[in-house]
Structure formats: C-alpha cells, structure tokens
Coordinates of C-alpha atoms in Angstrom, one line a residue:
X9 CA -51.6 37.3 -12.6
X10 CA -54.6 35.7 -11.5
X11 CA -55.1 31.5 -10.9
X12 CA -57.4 31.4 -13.9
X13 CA -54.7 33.3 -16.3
X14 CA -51.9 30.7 -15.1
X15 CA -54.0 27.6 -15.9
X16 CA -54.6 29.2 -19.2
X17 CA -50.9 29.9 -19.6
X18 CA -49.8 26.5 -18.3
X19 CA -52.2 25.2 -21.0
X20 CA -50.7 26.8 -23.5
X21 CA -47.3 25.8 -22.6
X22 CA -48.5 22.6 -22.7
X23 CA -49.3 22.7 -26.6
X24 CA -46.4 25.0 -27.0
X25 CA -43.8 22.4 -26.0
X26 CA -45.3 19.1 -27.7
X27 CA -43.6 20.3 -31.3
X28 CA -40.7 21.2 -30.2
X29 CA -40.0 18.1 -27.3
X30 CA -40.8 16.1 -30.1
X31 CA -38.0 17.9 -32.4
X32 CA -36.1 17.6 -29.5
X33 CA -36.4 13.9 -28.8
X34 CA -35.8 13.2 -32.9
X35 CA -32.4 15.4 -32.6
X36 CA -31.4 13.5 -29.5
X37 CA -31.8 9.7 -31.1
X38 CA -29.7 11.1 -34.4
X39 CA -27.2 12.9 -32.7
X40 CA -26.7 10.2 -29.6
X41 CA -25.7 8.0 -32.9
X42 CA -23.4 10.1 -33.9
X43 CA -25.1 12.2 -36.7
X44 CA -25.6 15.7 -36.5
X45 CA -29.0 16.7 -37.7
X46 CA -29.6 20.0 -38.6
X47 CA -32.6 19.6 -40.4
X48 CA -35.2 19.2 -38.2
X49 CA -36.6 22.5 -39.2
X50 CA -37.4 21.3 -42.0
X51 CA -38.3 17.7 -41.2
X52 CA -41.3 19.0 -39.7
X53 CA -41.8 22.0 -42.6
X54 CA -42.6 19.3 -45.1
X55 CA -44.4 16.7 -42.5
X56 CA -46.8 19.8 -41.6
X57 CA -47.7 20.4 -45.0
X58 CA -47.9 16.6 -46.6
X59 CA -49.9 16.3 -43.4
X60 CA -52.6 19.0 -43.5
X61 CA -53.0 18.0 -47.4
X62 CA -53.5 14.9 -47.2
X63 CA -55.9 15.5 -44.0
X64 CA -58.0 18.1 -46.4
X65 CA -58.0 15.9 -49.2
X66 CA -59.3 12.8 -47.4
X67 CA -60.7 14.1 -44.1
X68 CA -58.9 12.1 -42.4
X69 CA -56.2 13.3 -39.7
X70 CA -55.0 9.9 -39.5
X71 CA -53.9 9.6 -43.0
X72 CA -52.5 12.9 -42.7
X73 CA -50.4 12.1 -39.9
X74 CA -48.9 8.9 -41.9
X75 CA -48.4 10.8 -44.7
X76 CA -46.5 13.5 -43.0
X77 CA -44.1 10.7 -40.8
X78 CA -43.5 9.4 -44.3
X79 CA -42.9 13.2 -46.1
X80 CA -40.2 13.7 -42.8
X81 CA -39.0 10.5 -43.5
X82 CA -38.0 11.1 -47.1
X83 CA -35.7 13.9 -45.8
X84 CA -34.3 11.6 -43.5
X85 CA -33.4 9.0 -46.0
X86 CA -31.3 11.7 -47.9
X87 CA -29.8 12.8 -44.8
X88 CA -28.9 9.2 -44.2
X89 CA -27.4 9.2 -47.5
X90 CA -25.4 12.3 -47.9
X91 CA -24.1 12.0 -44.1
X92 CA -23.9 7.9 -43.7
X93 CA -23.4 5.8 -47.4
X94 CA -21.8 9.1 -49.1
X95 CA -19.8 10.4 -46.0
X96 CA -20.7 13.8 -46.6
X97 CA -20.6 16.8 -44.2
X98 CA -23.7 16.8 -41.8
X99 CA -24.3 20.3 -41.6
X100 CA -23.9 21.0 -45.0
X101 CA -26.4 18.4 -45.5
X102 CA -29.5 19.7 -42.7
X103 CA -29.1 22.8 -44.1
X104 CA -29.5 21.6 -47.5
X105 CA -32.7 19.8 -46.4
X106 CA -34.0 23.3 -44.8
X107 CA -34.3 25.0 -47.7
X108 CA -35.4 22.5 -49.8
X109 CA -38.6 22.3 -47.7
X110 CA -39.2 25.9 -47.5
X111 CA -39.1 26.0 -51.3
X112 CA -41.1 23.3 -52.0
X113 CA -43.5 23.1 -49.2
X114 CA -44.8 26.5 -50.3
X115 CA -44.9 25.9 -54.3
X116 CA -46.9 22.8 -53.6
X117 CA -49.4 24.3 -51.3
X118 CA -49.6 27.5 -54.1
X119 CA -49.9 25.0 -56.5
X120 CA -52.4 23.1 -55.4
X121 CA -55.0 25.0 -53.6
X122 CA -53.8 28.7 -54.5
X123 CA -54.2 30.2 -51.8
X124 CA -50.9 32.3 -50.9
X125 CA -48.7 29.2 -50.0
X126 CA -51.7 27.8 -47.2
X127 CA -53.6 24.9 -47.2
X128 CA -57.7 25.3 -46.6
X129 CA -58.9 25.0 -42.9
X130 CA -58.9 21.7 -41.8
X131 CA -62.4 21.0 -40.3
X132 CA -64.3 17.9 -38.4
X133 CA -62.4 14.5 -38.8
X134 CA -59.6 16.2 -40.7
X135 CA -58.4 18.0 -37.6
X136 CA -56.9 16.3 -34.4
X137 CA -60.1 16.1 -31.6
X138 CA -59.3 16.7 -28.0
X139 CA -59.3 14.0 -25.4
X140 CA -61.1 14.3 -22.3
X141 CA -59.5 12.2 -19.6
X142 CA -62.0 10.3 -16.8
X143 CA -63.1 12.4 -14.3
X144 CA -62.0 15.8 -15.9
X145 CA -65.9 17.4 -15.6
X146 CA -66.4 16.1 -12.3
X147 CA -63.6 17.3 -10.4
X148 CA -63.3 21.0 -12.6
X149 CA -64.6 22.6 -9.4
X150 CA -61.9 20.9 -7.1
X151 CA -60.1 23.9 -5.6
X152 CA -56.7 24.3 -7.4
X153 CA -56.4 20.4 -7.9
X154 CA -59.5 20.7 -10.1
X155 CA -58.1 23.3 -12.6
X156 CA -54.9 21.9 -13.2
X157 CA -56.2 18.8 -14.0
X158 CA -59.5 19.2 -15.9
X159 CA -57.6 21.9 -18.1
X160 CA -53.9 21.6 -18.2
X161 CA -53.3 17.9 -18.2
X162 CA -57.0 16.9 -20.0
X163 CA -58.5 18.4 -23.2
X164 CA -55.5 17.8 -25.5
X165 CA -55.4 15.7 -28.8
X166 CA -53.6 12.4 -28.8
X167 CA -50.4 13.2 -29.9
X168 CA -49.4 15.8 -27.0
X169 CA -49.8 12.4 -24.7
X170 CA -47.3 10.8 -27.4
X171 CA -44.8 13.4 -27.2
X172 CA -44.8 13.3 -22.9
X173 CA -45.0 9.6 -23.1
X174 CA -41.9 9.5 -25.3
X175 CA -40.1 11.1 -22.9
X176 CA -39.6 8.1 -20.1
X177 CA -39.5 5.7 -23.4
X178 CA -36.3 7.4 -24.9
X179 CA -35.6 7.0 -21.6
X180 CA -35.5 3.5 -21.4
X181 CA -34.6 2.6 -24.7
X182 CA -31.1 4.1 -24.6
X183 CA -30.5 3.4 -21.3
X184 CA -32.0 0.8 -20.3
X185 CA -31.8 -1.3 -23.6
X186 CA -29.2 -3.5 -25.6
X187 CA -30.1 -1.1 -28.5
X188 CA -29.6 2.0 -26.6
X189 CA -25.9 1.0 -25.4
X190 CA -25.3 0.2 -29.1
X191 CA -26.7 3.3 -30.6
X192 CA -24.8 5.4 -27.7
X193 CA -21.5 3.5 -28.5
X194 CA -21.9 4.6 -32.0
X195 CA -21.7 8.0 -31.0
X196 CA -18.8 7.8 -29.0
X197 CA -16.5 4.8 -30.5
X198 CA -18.0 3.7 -34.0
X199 CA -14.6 1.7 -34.1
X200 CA -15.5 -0.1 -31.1
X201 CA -19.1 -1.3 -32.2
X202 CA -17.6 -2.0 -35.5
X203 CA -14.9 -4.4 -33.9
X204 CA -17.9 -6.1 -31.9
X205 CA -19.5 -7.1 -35.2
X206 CA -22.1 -4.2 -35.1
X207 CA -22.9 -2.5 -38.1
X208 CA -22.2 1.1 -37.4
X209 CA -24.1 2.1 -40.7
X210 CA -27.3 -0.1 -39.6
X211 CA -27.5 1.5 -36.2
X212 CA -27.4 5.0 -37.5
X213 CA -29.5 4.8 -40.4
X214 CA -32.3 3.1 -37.8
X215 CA -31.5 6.1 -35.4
X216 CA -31.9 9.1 -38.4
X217 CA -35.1 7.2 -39.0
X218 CA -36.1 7.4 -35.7
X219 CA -35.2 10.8 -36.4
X220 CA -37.5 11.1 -39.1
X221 CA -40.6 9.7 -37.4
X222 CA -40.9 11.7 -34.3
X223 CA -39.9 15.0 -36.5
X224 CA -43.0 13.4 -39.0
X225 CA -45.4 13.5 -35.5
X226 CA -43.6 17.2 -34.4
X227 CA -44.9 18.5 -38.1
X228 CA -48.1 17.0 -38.2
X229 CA -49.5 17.9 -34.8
X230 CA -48.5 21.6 -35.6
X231 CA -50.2 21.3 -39.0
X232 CA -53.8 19.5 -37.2
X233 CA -53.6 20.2 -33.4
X234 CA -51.8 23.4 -32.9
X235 CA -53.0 25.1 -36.0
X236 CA -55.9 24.0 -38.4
X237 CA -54.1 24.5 -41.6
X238 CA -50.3 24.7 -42.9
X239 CA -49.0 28.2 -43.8
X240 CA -46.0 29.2 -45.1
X241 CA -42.9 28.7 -42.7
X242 CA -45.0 28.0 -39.5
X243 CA -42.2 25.9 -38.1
X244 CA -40.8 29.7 -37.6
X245 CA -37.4 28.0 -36.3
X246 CA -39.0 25.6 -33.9
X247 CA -36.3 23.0 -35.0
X248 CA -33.5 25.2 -34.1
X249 CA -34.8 25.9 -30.9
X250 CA -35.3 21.8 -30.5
X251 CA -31.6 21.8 -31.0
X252 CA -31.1 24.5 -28.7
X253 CA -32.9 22.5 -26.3
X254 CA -31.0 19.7 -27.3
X255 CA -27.2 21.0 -26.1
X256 CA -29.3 23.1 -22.6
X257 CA -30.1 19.7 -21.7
X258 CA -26.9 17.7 -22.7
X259 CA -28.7 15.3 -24.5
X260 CA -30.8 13.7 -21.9
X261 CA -34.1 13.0 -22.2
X262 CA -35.7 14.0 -18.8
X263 CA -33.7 17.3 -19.2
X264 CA -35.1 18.1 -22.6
X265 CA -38.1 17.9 -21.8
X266 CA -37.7 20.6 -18.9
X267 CA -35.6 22.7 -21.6
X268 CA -38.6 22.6 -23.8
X269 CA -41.0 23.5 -21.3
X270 CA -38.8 26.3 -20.6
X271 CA -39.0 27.3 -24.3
X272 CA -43.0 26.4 -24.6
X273 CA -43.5 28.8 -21.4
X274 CA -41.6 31.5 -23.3
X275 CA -43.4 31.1 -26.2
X276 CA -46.6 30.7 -24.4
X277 CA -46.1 34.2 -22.6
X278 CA -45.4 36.1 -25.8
X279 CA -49.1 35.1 -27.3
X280 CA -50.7 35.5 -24.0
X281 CA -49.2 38.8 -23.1
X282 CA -48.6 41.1 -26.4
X283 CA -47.9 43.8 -24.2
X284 CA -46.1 43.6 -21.1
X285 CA -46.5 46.4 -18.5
X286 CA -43.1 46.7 -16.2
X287 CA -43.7 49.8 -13.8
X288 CA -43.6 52.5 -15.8
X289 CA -43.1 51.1 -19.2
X290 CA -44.8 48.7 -21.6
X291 CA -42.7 46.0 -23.3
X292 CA -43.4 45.9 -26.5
X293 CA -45.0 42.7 -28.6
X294 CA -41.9 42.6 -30.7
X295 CA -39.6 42.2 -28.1
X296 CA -42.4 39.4 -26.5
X297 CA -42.6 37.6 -29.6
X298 CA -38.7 37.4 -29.7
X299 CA -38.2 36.3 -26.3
X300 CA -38.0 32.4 -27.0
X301 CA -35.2 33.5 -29.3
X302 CA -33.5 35.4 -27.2
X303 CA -33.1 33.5 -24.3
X304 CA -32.1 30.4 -26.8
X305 CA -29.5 32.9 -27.7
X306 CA -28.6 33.7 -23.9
X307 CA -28.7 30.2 -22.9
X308 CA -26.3 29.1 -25.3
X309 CA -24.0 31.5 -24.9
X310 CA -23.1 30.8 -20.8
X311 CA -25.5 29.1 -18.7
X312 CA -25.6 25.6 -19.8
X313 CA -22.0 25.2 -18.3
X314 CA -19.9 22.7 -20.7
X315 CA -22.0 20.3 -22.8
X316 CA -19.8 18.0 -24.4
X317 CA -21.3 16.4 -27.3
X318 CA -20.8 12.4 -28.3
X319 CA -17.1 12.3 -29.4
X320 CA -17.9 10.8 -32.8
X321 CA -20.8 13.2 -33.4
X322 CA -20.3 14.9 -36.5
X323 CA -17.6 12.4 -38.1
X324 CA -18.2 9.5 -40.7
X325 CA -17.3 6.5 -39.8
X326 CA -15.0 4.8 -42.3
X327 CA -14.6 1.0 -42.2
X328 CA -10.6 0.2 -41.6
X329 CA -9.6 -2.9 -43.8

C-alpha cells in the first residue's frame, strides 16, 4: 500500500466514523443516565430519511438537518415514555422503535416519490458542501505533512467537525460539569439523586433527548454528506455497531471515539479493497464487506476485558413514598 492509497483510506475512515461516533456519543449520554437505548438504529433510519426529504423538497440541507434532529427526536420522546413515565422494559422498547422506522421510513419514501423506497438525488444547496480549512491548497505539496492535512483533516462538510468536536465536549460535560455528576449519579444510584432533591425523571428524559439530537445529526449527515439520497435501510446496522463501540470503550468518550475509528477503518477497508489478495489467495468482497461485523462480533466476545455497565442501567426508577 502506497502513501497516496493510505491518505485516501484515512479519508475515508474519516467519513466512515462520523455516523457512527455520533451514534455512539448519543448511546453513551442515554445509557450513562441509566436508560438503555437500543434504538439508535433506527433513530438515525428515520432522521436520514425526514432529512434528505425535506432537503429535496426545499433545497435546503439546513432544513433537512432540523427536520431530521426533530424526526430522531420523536423516537426519543416515545422511548422516554415507554422506558421513563410508563416504566416499561428498555429493550423491548429500542427494538420496537427499530422496526417501526424500517417500515415506515420506506412506505413514506415509496409513497412520496415512487421510486423503490429512495429519495431523489440531493443536488447543490440540498446536499452538505465541503469545507476547506486555511491553508489546505498551499501546503498539499508539503511532504507527508501536506497530505494528511490538505486531505484527511480538510475537505469535509460541517458536521464531521461536529461529531470530533463532540467528543472533548461529552467530555467535559459529564465530567467536568454539575450536570454530568448528576446525569452519571442517575445511572448508578437514582435513589441517591432522588434523596438530594433531583428529579431522576428530569435528568433522564434531558439525557434520551440528548440522545435523540446527536442520533438526528448521525442520520442526517449519512442521508446529505455520506450519501446524496436516503435508500432503504442504509443505516445497515450502524447503530448496533455504535453500541458495540459503546461497551469496547466502556462508556468513555475518548475511548469511543478510538472504538469507532476502529470500526470506520474496517469499514473503510471493505469499500476500498473489494478484493483482498493474501499470498496465494484472494479474499473475497463478501467476507470484506462483513468484516466490521465480524470483528464487532470478536470484540465482544473476549477482548474488551470486563465492562461493567452503570448499575441502574436498564432499571426504572420508582419513587419510594
């Protein structure tokens, strides 16, 4: 592998990962409270699609990107409410929300604009630009310096800056913030914050909207940046990798984002290399393309050592009287 094909693969990891740190970074605010999210997947289903419709329809990304935070945000309301007001079981509840948005994400789009369960190409102002950052042109011929810089940290839309700039401000909000101790409390001794004179309920209904904003901003990008249109399941189980992520990097922000670098890489290796030659042998593009999956799988299964999750994760809390 030449210099030229890693910049181009680092690039692509780049874009790769945004989505899913994103997903990641949502899961970690819900589940740090104390509520298990399993629907990201389908958080940022139903974001990518309100937001490449409403993009088309207007023209406008940025409408498209409010409309899909608000879309995820819908989901995240009736997660709030099943898992937090009606105390029902989390899981259950993600799921639910999973298949909800892979029904109706594609009836809409078929629907509407009839054209297999896609929305049209997003083109011009509907579609996310690219941001050169100063000096990117002027220091491209910089010997390796140049290259990483002019193409793998410049030339990408807004909202892959939002997603690495999240990273150090999760950072600092629940660790370095009032809030943050509260919202972690929650997750570990709702009975404790409750004695204080906390609402546990307000806490984790502002962290499962949290939830719902960054998943809204995971969906969108994919739906304006990473792709120009919305197709039918183009998540294709980003979310449950983001969760993967999640427990590899035992819920800490500075270690999910390495986790879904990790996963971007993968990701990025299967579309750059459909066909692997090893020696002798060619790997095939099926097993490339399943490689993110796998090693989710592999990870998962040993190598993250014991990842303890916050004690009251999971549980509804239940006022004593």
């Amino acid at each position: 592998m030449d210099f030229a094909t890693l910049v181009q693969l680092l690039e692509s990891t780049v874009r790769m990962s945004t989505p899913l740190l994103l997903a990641c970074l949502a899961g970690l605010f819900s589940e740090r409270s104390g509520i298990f999210d399993i629907g990201l997947e389908g958080k940022m289903l139903i974001s990518a699609f309100f937001s490449a419709a409403i993009a088309f329809n207007t023209g406008n990304v940025w409408l498209g990107l409010l409309a899909g935070i608000a879309a995820s945000m819908v989901l995240s309301a009736i997660h709030g409410l099943a898992s937090i007001t009606f105390r029902g079981n989390q899981l259950i509840s993600g799921v639910a929300l999973n298949f909800l948005a892979s029904g109706i994400t594609v009836l809409m789009a078929q629907s509407w604009y009839r054209q297999g369960g896609k929305t049209p190409t997003l083109t011009g102002d509907a579609r996310l630009s690219e941001i050169n950052l100063p000096f990117a042109e002027a220091l491209r011929d910089v010997p390796f310096v140049g290259p990483i810089y002019a193409d793998v940290i410049s030339g990408h839309a807004l909202l892959v800056y939002v997603a690495f700039l999240a990273v150090p401000l999760t950072w600092w909000v629940l660790f370095r913030t009032r809030f943050g101790l509260r919202l972690r409390a929650v997750g570990e001794a709702p009975e404790a914050v409750d004695t204080a004179g906390i609402s546990v309920t307000r806490l984790r209904f502002t962290a499962v909207a949290i939830c719902g904003v960054l998943c809204g901003i995971a969906g969108a990008y994919m739906a304006t940046g990473l792709q120009p249109f919305f197709g039918k399941e183009m998540t294709a189980g980003r979310g449950y990798i983001a969760l993967a992520a999640l427990i590899f990097a035992k819920w800490r922000p500075w270690y999910a984002l390495g986790a879904c670098l990790l996963f971007g890489f993968l990701q990025a290796l299967a579309i750059r290399f459909q066909n692997f030659d090893i020696g002798p042998f060619t790997v095939p593009v099926q097993v490339m393309d399943a490689l993110p999956y796998i090693l989710t799988v592999v990870i998962l299964a040993g190598f993250i050592g014991k990842a303890i999750p916050p004690r009251a994760g999971g549980e509804p809390y239940v006022k004593e009287r």
